[in-house]
Coordinates of C-alpha atoms in Angstrom, one line a residue:
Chain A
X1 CA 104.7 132.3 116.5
X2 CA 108.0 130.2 115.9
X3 CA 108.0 127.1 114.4
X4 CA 107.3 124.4 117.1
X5 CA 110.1 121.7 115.4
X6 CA 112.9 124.1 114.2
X7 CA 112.1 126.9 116.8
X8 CA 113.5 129.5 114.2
X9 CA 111.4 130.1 111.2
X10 CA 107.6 131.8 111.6
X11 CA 104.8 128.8 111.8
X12 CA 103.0 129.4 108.9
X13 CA 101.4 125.5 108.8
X14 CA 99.1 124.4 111.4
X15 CA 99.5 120.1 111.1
X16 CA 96.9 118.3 112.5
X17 CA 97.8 114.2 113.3
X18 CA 95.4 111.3 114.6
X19 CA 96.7 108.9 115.8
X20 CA 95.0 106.2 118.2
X21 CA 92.3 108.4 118.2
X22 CA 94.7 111.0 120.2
X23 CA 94.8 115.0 118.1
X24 CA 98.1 116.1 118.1
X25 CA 98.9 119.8 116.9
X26 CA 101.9 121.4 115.7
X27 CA 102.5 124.8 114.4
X28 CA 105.1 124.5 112.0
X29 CA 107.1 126.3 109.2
X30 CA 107.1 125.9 105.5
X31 CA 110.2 124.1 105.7
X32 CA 109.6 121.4 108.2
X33 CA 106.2 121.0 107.3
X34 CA 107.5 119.6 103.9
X35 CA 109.8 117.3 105.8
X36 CA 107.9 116.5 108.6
X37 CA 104.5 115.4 106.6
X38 CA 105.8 114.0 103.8
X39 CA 108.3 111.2 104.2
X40 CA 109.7 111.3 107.1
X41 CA 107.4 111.2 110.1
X42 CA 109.2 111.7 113.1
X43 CA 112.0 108.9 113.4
X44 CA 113.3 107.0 110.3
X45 CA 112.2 103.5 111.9
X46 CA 108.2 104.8 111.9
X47 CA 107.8 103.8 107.9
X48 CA 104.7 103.9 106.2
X49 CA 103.2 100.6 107.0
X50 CA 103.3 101.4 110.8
X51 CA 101.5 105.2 109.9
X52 CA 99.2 102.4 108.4
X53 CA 98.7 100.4 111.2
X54 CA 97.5 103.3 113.4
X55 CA 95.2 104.7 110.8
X56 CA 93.4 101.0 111.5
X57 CA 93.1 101.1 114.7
X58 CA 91.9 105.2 114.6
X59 CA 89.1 103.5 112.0
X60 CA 88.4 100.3 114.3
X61 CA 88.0 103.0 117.1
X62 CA 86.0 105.0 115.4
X63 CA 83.1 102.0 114.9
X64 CA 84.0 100.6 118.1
X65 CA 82.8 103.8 119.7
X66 CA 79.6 104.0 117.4
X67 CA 78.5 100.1 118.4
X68 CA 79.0 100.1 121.7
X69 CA 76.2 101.0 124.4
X70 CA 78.6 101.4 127.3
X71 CA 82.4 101.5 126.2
X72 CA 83.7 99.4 129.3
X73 CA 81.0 96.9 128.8
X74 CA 81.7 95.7 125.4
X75 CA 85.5 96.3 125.9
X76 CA 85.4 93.4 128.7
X77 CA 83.2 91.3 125.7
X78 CA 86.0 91.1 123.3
X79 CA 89.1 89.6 124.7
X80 CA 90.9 86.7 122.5
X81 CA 90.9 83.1 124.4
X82 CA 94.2 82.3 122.0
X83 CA 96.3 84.9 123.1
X84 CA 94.7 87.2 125.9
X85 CA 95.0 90.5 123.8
X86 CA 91.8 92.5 124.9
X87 CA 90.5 95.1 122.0
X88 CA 91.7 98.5 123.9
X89 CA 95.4 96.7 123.4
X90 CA 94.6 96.0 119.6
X91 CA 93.5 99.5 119.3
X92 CA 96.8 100.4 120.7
X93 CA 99.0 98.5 119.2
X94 CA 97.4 98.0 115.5
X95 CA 98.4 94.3 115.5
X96 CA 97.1 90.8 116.4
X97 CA 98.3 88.7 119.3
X98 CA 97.2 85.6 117.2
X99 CA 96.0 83.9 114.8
X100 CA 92.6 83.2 116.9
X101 CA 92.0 86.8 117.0
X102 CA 91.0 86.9 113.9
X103 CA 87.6 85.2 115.0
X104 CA 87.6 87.2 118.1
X105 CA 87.8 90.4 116.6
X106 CA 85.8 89.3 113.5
X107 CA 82.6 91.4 114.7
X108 CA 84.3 94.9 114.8
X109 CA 86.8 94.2 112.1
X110 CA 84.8 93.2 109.2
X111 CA 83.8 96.7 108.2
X112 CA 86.8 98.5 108.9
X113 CA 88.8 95.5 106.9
X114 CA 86.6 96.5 104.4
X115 CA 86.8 99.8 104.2
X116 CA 91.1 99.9 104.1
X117 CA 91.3 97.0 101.8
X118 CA 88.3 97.6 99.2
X119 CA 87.4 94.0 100.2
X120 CA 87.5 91.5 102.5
X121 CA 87.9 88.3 100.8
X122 CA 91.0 86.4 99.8
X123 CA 91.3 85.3 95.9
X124 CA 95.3 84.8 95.6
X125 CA 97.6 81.9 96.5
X126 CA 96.9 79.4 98.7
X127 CA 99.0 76.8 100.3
X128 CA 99.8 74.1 98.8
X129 CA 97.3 71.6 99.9
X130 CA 94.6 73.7 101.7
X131 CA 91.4 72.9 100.6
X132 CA 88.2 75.3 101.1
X133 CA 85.4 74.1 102.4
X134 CA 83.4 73.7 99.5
X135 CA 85.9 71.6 98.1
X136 CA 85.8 69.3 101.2
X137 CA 82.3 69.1 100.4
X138 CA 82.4 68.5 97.0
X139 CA 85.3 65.6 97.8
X140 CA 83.1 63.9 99.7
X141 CA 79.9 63.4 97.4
X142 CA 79.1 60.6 95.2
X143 CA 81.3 60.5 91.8
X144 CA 78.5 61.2 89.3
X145 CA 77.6 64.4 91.6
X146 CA 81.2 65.8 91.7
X147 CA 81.4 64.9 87.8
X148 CA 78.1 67.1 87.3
X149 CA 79.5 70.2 89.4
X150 CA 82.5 70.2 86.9
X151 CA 80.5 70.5 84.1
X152 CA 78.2 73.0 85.4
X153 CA 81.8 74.5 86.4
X154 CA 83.0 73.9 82.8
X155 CA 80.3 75.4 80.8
X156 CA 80.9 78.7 83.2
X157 CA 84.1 78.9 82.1
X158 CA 83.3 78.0 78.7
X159 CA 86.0 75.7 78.6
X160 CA 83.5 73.6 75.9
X161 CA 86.5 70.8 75.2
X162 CA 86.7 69.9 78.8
X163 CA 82.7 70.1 79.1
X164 CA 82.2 67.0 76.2
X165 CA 84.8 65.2 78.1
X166 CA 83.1 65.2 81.7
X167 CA 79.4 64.7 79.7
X168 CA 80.9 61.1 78.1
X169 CA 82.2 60.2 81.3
X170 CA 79.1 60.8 83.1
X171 CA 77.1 58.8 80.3
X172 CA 79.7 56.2 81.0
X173 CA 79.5 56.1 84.9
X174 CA 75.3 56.1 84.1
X175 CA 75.8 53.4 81.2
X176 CA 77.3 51.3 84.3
X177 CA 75.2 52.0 86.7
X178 CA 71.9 50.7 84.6
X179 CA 74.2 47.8 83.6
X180 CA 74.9 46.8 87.1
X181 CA 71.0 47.7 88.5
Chain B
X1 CA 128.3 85.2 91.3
X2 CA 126.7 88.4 90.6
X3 CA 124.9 90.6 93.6
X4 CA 121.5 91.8 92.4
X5 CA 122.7 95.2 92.7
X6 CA 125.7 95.0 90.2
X7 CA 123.5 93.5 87.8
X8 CA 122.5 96.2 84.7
X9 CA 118.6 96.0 84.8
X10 CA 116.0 96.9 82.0
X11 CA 114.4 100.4 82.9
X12 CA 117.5 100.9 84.7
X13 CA 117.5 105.2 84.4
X14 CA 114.7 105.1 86.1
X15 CA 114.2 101.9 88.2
X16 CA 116.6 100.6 90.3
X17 CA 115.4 97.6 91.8
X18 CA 112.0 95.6 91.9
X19 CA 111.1 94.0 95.4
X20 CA 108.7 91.8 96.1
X21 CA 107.8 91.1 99.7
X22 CA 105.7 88.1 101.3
X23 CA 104.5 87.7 105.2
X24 CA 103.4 84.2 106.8
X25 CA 103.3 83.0 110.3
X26 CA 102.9 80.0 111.5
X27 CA 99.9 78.2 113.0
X28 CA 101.4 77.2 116.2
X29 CA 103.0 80.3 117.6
X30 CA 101.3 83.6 118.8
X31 CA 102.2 86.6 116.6
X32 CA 104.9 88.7 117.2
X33 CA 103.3 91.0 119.9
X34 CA 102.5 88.1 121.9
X35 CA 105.1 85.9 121.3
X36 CA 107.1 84.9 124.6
X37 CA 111.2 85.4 124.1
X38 CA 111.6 81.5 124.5
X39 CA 109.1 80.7 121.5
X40 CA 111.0 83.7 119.8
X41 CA 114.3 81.5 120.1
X42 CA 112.5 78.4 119.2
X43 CA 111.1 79.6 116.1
X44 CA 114.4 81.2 114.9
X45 CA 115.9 78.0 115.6
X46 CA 113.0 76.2 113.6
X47 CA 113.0 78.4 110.4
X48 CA 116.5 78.9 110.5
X49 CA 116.8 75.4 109.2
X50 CA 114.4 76.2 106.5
X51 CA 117.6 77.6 104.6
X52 CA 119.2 74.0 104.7
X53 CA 116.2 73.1 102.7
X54 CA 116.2 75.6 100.2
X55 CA 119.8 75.3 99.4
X56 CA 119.0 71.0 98.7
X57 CA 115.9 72.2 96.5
X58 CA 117.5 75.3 94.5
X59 CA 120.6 74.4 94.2
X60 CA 122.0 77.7 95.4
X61 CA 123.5 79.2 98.0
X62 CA 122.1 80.3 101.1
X63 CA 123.5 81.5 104.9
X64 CA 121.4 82.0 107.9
X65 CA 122.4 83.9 111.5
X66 CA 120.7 84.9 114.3
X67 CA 120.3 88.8 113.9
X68 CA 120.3 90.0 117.3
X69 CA 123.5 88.4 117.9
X70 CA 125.3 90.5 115.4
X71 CA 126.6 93.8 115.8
X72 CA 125.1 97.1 115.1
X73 CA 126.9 98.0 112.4
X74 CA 126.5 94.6 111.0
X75 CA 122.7 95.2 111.1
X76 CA 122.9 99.1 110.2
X77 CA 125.3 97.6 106.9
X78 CA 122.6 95.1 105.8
X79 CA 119.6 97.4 106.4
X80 CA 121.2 99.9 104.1
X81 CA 122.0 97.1 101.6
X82 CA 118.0 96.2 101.8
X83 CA 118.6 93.2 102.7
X84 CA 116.7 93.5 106.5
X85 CA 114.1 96.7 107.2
X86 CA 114.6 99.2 110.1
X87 CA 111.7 96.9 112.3
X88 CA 114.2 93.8 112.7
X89 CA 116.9 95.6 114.0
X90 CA 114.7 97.8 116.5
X91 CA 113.2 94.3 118.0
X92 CA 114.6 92.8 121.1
X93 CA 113.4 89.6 120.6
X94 CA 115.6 87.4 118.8
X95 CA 115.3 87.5 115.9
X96 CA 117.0 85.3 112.5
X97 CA 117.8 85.6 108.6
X98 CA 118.6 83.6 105.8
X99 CA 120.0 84.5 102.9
X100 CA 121.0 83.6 99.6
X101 CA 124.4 84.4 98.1
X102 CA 123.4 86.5 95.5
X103 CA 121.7 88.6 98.1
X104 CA 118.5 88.3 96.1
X105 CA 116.5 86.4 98.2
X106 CA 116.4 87.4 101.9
X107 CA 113.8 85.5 104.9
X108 CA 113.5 87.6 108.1
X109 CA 112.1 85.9 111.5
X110 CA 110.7 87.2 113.5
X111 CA 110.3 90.8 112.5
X112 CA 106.9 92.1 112.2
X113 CA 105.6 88.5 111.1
X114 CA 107.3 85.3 111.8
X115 CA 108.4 85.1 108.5
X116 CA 108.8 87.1 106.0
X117 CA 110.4 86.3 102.7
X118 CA 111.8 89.3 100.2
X119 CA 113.0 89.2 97.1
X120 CA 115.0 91.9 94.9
X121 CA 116.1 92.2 91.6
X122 CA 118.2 94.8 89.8
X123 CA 116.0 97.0 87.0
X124 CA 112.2 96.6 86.6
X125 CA 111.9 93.0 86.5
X126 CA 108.7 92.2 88.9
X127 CA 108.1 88.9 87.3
X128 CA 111.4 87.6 88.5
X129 CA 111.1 89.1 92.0
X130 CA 107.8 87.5 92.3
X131 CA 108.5 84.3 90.7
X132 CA 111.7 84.0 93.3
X133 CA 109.9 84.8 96.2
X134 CA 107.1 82.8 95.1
X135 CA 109.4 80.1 95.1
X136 CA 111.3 80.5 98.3
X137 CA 107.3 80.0 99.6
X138 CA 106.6 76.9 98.3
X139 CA 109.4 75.4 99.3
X140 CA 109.4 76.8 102.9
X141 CA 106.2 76.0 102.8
X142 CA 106.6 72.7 102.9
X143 CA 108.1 72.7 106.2
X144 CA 105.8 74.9 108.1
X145 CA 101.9 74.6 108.8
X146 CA 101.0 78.4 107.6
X147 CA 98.6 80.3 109.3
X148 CA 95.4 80.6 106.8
X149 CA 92.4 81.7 106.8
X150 CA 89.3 80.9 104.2
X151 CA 88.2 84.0 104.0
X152 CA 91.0 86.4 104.7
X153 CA 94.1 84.2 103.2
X154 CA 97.2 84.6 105.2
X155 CA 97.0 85.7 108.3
X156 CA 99.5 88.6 109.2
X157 CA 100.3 90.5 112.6
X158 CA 98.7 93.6 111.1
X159 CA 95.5 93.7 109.3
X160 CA 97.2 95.6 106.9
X161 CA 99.1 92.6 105.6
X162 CA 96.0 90.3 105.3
X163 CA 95.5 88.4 102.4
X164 CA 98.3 87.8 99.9
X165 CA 101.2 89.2 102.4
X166 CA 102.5 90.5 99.0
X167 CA 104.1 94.3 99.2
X168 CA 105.6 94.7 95.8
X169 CA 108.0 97.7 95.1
X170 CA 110.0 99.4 92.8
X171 CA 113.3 101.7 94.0
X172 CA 113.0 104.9 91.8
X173 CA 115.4 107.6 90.8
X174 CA 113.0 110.2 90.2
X175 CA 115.8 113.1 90.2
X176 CA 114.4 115.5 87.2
X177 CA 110.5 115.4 89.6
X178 CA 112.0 116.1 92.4
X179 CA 114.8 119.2 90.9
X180 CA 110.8 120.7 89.8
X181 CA 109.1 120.3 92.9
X182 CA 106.5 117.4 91.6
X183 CA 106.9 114.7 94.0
X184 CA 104.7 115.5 96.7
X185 CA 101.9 116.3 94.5
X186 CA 103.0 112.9 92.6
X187 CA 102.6 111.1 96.0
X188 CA 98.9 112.5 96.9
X189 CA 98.0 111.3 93.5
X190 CA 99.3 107.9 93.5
X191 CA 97.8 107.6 97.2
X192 CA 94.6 107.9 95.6
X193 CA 95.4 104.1 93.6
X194 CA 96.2 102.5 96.9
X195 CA 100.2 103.5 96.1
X196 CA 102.8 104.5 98.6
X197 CA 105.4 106.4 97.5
X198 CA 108.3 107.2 100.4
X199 CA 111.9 107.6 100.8
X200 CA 114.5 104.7 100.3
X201 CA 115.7 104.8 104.0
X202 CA 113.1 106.6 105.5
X203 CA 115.0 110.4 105.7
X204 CA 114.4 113.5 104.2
X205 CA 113.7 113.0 100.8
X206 CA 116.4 116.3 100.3
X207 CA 119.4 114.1 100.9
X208 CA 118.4 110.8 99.7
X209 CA 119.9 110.7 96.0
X210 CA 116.6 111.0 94.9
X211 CA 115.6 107.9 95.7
X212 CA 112.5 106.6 96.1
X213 CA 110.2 103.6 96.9
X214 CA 106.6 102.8 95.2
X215 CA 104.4 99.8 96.7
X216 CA 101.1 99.0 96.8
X217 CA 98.9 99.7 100.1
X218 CA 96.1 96.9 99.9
X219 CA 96.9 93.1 99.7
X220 CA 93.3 91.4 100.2
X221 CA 90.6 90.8 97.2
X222 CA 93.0 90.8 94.3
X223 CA 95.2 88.4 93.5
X224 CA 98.9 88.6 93.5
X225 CA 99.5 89.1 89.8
X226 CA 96.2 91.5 89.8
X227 CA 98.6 94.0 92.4
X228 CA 101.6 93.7 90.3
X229 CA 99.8 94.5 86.9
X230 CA 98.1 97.5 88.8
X231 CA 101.1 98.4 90.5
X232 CA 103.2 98.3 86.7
X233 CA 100.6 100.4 84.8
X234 CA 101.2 103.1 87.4
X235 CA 105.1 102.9 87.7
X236 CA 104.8 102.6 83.4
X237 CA 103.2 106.3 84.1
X238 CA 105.6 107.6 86.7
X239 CA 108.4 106.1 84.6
X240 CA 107.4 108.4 81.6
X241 CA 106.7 111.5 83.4
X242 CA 110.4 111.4 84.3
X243 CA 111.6 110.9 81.4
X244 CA 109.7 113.8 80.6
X245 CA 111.0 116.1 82.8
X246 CA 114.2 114.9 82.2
X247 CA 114.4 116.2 78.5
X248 CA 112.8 119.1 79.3
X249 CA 116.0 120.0 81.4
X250 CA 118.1 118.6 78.5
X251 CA 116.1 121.4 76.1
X252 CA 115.5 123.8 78.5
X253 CA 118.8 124.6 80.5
X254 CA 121.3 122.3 79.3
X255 CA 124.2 124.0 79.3
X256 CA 122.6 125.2 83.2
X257 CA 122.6 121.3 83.7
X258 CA 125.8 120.3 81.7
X259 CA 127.8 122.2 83.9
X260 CA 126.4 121.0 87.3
X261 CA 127.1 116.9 86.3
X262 CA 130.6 118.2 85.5
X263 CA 131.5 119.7 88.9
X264 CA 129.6 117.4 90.4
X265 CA 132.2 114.7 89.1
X266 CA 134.5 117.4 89.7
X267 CA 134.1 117.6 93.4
X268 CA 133.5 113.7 93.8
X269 CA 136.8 112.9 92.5
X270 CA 139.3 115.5 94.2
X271 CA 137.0 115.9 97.3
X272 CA 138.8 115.5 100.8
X273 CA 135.6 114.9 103.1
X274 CA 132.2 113.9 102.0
X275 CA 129.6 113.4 104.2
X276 CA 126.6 110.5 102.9
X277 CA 124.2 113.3 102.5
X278 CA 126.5 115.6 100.0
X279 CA 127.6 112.5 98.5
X280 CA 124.5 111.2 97.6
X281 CA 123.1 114.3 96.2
X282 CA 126.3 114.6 93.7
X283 CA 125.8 111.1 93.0
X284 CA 122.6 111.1 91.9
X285 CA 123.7 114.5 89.6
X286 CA 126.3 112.0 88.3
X287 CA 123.5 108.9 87.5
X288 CA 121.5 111.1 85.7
X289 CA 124.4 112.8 83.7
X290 CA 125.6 109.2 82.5
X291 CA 121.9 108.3 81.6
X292 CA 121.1 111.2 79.7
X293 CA 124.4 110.2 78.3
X294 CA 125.9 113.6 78.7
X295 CA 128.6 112.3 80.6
X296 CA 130.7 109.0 79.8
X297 CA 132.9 106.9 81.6
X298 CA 135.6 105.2 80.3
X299 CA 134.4 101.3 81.8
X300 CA 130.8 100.7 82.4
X301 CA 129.7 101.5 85.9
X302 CA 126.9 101.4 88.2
X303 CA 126.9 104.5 90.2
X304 CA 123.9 103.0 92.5
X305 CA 126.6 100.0 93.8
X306 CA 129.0 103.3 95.2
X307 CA 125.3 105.1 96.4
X308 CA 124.9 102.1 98.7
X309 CA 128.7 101.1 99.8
X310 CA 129.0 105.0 101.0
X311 CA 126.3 104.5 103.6
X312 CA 127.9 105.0 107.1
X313 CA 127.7 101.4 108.1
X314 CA 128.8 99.7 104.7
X315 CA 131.6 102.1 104.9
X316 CA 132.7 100.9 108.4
X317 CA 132.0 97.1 107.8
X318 CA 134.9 97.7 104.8
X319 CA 137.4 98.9 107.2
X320 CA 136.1 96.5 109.8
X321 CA 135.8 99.5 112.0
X322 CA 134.2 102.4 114.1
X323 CA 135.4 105.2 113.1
X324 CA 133.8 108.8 114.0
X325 CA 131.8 110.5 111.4
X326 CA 134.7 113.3 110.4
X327 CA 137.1 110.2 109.9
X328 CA 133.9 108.6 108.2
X329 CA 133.6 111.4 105.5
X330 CA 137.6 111.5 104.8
X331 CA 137.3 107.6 104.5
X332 CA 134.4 108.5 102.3
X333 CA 136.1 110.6 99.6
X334 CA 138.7 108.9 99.5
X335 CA 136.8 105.4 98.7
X336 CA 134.8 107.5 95.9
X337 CA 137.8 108.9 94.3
X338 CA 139.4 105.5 94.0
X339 CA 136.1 104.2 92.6
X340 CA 134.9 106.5 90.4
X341 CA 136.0 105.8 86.8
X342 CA 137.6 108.0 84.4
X343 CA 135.0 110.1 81.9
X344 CA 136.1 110.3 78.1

């Protein structure tokens, strides 16, 4: 059999690709089998982040298939109020419509998150200004509260200097307190 | 002031350029698959004033346009330069950049984000890369509510992205792994440590100069300096196993080797047509020949400048042209024999 790309050289390499869940096989020779798997796949403008993108949406498929009881039924279930995008369009297109996707999709895309990224929580930059909402929390509780998280917080650390400092305060703030009472 | 790619770098036999990449979109607007062509305007609009606001803050110099206004070679010239990826030009949305003087600090809107700010320094020098991009962030920041999640950091377009946004990569020139055979096997490993390796601009890894680009794949649960260190231990490896392979060619077939940097100066400087593809194979014989030092030139000289002003489009923006591509590879030689120093 001739090769299916160059149609000259004997296919010695059957290639096997998934993408969107679609099989797609090509018989093809030594030659552009070295080319045609390795860096260059297809068309210069289909780099590797893109080749990442569909491997996503083959994973998300994958689990959407083993959730569901009946395919169209759930399909119709997950469709983002933000944007419109429905879940068979994610699958196809391997990106987000918005930012309120995120939530919509949240079900279905923990796992598979998961599973590309080794994790699926943040712990790098934040913007400047954004505050969790534990820290919320913690902002709004009474001084001698917040002062005994950051010791607790302190001692974890075992940043000991900082530790004495927030114990005298909080003697202090209690010192007060008994005054004033 | 100096472009980051005629700057001499540390590393600089065996990396090129470091490259730090960072994607944010703003709260307000859909993503980029859902984003109407009159939000697209608005937001190029929007950010495009973002570069006003950097130039006040770092006291540099920086230029914005709207991309899809330009011309295709225009595009094609600053794609090969790095300073815009193949995505930006294939959209038909409009689309914007701003960028800094030096060329080392380039924001693109609109492209698979709605913003998405690069950085790029000659040599290995990730901390710089970062630390500008990093920068650039803050500031623009400042003007735009991000879209953020608790859990999952920055939200991107693709869940790919999620997280830090932060792709950091190193250019290569890998020549003596690739002359043996080794970088395909090099990329299954590498795979294995969440590391892409690919071409520089995406063709057949044959003709590119031996060229190549290293990132990491995942960009949620570490932090960003947690990626970069990872990312430098494995380059550190890569770097060494080149080095390797390079003096085993210098002991094992160097008069073999000697001979081929010689005639490929030889054919660089009296050629009458070179097409990109020839030229940047005997260019990269020529990079390696000056750093194994077998070769000197009479001034200093950075042979990966003339690797990226011989790309088809660079070469037309310098005659402010179209010309055909047999007219291309005269105009081709003829710019590398002028450039090309003497050797001593």
């Amino acid at each position: 059999m001739l090769c299916d790309k160059c149609k000259k050289n004997e296919a010695k390499i059957y290639y096997t690709e998934i993408i969107n869940g679609e099989k797609k096989e090509q018989h093809l020779c030594e030659d552009c089998a070295m080319e045609y798997s390795s860096f260059q796949m297809g068309t210069p403008f289909m780099n590797q982040e893109i080749t990442l993108g569909n491997l996503l949406s083959t994973i998300l498929g994958n689990y959407y298939k083993e959730n569901s009881h009946s395919g169209e039924h759930a399909e119709k279930e997950l469709h983002c109020k933000g944007c419109g995008m429905t879940y068979s369009e994610f699958l196809k297109e391997g990106r987000f419509g918005c930012v309120k996707c995120y939530d919509t999709f949240k079900k279905v895309l923990e796992k598979s998150i998961k599973s590309i990224q080794g994790s699926d929580t943040h712990t790098g930059k934040k913007p400047k200004g954004f505050e969790t909402k534990t820290e919320k929390l913690v902002k709004e509780l009474p001084e001698l509260d917040k002062l005994a998280i950051k010791l607790q917080d302190a001692i974890e650390k075992e940043e000991f200097e900082e530790a004495v400092k927030i114990r005298d305060r909080i003697r202090e703030l209690k010192k007060e307190e008994m005054n004033n009472a | 002031m100096l472009k980051w790619y005629k700057e001499a770098g540390n590393n600089s036999d065996v990396i090129i350029s470091s490259r730090v990449r960072l994607a944010r979109n703003l709260k307000a607007y859909p993503f980029s698959a859902k984003l109407s062509e009159n939000q697209a305007k608005e937001m190029v609009t929007k950010v495009k004033d973002a570069g006003l606001h950097l130039q006040e803050k770092e006291e540099k110099k920086y230029y914005s346009c709207n991309v899809d206004m330009l011309s295709d070679t225009e595009k094609t010239a600053m794609m090969e330069r790095h300073i815009i990826s193949p995505l930006l030009i294939a959209k038909e949305q409009s689309t914007g950049l701003i960028l800094s003087e030096d060329e080392k600090i380039s924001i693109m809107i609109n492209e698979e984000d709605h913003i998405r700010i690069q950085s790029i320094v000659g040599g290995m020098n990730m901390t710089e890369a970062f630390y500008l991009a990093n920068t650039a962030d803050d500031i623009t920041s400042e003007l735009f509510d991000y879209a953020f999640h608790e859990k999952y950091g920055y939200l991107t377009s693709c869940p790919t992205n999620l997280g830090t946004g932060l792709r950091a990569s190193y250019m290569m020139f890998l020549p003596a792994l690739t002359v043996a055979g080794k970088v395909i096997k090099l990329a299954e490993e590498l795979g294995q440590y969440g590391i892409a390796l690919r071409g520089t601009y995406g063709e057949a890894s044959k003709s590119l100069g031996s060229l190549y680009q290293i990132s990491n794949q995942k960009t949620l649960g570490s932090t960003e300096k947690e990626i970069m260190d990872s990312l430098n231990r494995i380059v550190e490896q890569v770097m060494k196993q080149e080095r390797r392979q390079r003096e085993y060619i210098l002991t094992n077939g160097y008069d073999e080797f000697e001979d081929k940097v010689y005639r490929s100066y030889g054919v660089l400087k009296y050629a009458k047509q070179l097409s990109s593809g020839d030229a940047m194979t005997l260019l990269a014989q020529l990079k390696l020949g000056a750093d194994l030092a077998l070769l000197k030139f009479k001034d200093n000289y950075n042979i990966h400048e003339l690797m990226m002003e011989i790309q088809p489009a660079n070469l037309q923006c310098q005659l402010d042209k179209n010309i055909g591509s047999v007219q291309r590879d005269k105009y081709r030689a003829d710019y590398i024999r002028k450039k090309l120093p003497d050797i001593q």
